[in-house]
Short mmCIF file of C-alpha atoms in Angstrom, two decimals:
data_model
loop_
_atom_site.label_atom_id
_atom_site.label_comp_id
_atom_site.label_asym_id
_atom_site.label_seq_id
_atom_site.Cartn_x
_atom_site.Cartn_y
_atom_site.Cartn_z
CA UNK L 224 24.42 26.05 27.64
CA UNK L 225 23.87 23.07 25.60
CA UNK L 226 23.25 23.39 21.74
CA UNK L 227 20.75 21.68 19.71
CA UNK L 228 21.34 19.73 17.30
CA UNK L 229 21.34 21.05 13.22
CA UNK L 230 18.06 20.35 12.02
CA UNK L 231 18.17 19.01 8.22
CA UNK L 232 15.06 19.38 5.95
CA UNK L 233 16.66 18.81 2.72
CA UNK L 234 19.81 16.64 2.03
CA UNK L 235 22.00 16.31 -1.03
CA UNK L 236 23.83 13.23 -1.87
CA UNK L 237 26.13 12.92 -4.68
CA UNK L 238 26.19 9.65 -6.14
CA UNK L 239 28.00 8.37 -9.33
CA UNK L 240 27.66 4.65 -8.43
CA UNK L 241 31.19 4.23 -6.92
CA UNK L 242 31.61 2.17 -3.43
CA UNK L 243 31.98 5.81 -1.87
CA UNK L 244 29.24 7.11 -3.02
CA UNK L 245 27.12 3.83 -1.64
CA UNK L 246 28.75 4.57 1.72
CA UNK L 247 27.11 8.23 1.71
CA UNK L 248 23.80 7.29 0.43
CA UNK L 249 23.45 5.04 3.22
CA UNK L 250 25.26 7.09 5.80
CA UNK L 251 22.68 10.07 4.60
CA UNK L 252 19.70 7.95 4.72
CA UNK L 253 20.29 6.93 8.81
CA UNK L 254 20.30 10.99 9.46
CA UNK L 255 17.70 11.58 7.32
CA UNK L 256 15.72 8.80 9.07
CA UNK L 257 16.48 10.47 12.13
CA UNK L 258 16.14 14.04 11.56
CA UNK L 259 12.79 13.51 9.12
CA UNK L 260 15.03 15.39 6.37
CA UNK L 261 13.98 14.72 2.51
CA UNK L 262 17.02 13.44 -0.21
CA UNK L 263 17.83 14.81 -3.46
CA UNK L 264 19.82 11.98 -5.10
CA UNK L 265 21.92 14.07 -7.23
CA UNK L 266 24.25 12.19 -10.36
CA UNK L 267 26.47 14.78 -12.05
CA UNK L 268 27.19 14.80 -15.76
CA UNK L 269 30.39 16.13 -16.72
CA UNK L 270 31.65 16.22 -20.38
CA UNK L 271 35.14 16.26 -21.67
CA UNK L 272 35.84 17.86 -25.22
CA UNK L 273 37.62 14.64 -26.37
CA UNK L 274 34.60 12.60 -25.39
CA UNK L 275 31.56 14.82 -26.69
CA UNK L 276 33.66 14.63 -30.19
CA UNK L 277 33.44 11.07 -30.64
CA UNK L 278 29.99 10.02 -29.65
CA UNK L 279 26.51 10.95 -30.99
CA UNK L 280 23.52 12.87 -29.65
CA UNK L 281 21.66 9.58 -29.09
CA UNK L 282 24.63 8.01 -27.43
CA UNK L 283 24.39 11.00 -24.88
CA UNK L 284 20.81 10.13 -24.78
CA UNK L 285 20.91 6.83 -23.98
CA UNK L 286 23.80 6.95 -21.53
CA UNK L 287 22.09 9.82 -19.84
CA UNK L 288 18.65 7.20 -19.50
CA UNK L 289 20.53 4.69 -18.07
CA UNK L 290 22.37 6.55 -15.71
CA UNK L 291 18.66 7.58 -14.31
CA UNK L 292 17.92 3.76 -14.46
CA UNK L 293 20.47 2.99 -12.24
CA UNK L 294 20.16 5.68 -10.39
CA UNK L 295 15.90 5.44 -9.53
CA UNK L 296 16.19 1.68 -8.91
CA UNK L 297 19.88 0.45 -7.41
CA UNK L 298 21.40 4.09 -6.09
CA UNK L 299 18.62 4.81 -3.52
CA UNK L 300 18.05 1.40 -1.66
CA UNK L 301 19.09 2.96 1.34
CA UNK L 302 16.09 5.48 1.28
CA UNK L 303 13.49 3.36 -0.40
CA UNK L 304 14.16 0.65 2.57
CA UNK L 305 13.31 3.33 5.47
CA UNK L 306 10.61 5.20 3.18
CA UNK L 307 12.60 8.20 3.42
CA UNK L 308 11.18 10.92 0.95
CA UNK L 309 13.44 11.64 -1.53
CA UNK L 310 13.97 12.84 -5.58
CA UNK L 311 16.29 12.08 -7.91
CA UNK L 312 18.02 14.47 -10.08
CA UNK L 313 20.54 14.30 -12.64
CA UNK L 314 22.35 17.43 -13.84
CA UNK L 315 25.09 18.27 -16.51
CA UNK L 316 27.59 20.54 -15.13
CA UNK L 317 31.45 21.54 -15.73
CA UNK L 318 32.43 19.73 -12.85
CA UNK L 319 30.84 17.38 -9.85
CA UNK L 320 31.29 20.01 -7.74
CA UNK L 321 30.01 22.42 -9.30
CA UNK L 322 26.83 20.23 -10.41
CA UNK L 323 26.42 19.39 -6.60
CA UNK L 324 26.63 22.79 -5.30
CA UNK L 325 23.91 24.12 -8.15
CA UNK L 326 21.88 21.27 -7.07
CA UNK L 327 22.07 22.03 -3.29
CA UNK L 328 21.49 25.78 -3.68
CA UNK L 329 18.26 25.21 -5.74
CA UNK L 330 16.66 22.31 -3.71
CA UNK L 331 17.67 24.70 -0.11
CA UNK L 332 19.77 21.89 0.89
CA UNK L 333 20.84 21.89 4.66
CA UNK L 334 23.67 19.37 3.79
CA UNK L 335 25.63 17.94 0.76
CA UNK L 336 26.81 14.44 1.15
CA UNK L 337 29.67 13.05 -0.47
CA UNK L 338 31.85 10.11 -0.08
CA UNK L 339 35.25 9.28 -0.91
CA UNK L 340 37.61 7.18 -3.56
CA UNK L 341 39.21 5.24 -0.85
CA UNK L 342 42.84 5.80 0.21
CA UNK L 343 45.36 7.41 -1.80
CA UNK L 344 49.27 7.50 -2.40
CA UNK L 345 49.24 10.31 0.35
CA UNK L 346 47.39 8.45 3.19
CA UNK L 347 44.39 9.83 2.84
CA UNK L 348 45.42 13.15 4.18
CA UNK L 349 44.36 15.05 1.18
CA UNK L 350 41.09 15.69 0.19
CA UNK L 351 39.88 14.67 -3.52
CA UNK L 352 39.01 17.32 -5.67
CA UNK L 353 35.31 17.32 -5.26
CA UNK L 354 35.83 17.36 -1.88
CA UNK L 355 37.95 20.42 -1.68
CA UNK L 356 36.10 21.80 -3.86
CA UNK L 357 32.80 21.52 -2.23
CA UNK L 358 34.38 22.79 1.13
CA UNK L 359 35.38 25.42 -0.62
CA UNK L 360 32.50 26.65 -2.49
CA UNK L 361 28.96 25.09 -1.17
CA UNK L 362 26.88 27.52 0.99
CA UNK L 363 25.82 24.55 3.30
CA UNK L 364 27.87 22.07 5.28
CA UNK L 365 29.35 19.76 3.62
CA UNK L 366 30.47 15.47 4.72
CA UNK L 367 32.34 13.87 3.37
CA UNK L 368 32.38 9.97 4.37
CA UNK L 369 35.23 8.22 4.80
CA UNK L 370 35.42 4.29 3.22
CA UNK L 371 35.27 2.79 7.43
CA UNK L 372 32.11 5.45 8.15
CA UNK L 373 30.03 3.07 9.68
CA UNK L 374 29.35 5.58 12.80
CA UNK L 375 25.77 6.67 13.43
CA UNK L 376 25.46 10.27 11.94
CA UNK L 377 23.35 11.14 14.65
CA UNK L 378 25.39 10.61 17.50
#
């Protein structure tokens, strides 16, 4: 018996602006052509103590409006150029993870898409923290795209 393959109506992609995180935007915009899914373009605020202390409510403010900037017109490409549907949503949360699986649980995601730093001191054979921790704690499936994914998600 052959299976079908996973239908996706709603994907998550976390993006930050990094290389990595170009790779899975694009990489989630070919399955999302392909399976007629919908994006949430998801950018994940995370504070440190040290850093809130030293800057002002209208530096926050500011940062946080050009963060959307970038992230409505440079971040998406991928889906604007294939007229995927998709929404863009920036959240402030303890952790990327965290922000990411919050994000996919409210929009019903079907997948999370992440990619990844590049190589590390270990070869690549660990997993960064977001990643682990989104394997570990995201009640969809997760990818995580590697810096040479230039497969086609569909096959």
């Amino acid at each position: 018996m052959s299976e079908s393959p996973m239908q996706f109506k709603t994907i998550v992609v976390g993006t930050d602006g990094s290389e990595g995180a170009a790779r899975a935007m694009e990489w989630a915009a070919r399955l999302a052509e392909s399976t007629g899914a919908e994006v949430r373009a998801v950018n994940v605020l995370t504070y440190s103590h040290e850093f809130m202390r030293d800057i002002t409510f209208d530096t926050v403010t500011t940062w946080r409006r050009s963060l959307e900037k970038e992230l409505k017109s440079k971040w998406v490409a991928p889906l604007v150029e294939r007229g995927i549907p998709y929404r863009c949503l920036v959240v402030e949360q303890d952790s990327p993870a965290l922000g990411l699986v919050k994000a996919a649980d409210k929009e019903g995601a079907d997948l999370i898409v992440v990619g990844t730093r590049g190589s590390s001191r270990l070869g690549g054979r660990m997993l960064g923290s977001t990643s682990y921790s989104l394997a570990h704690h995201a009640h969809c499936p997760v990818t995580v795209v590697p810096p040479a994914a230039e497969s086609d998600p569909t096959a």
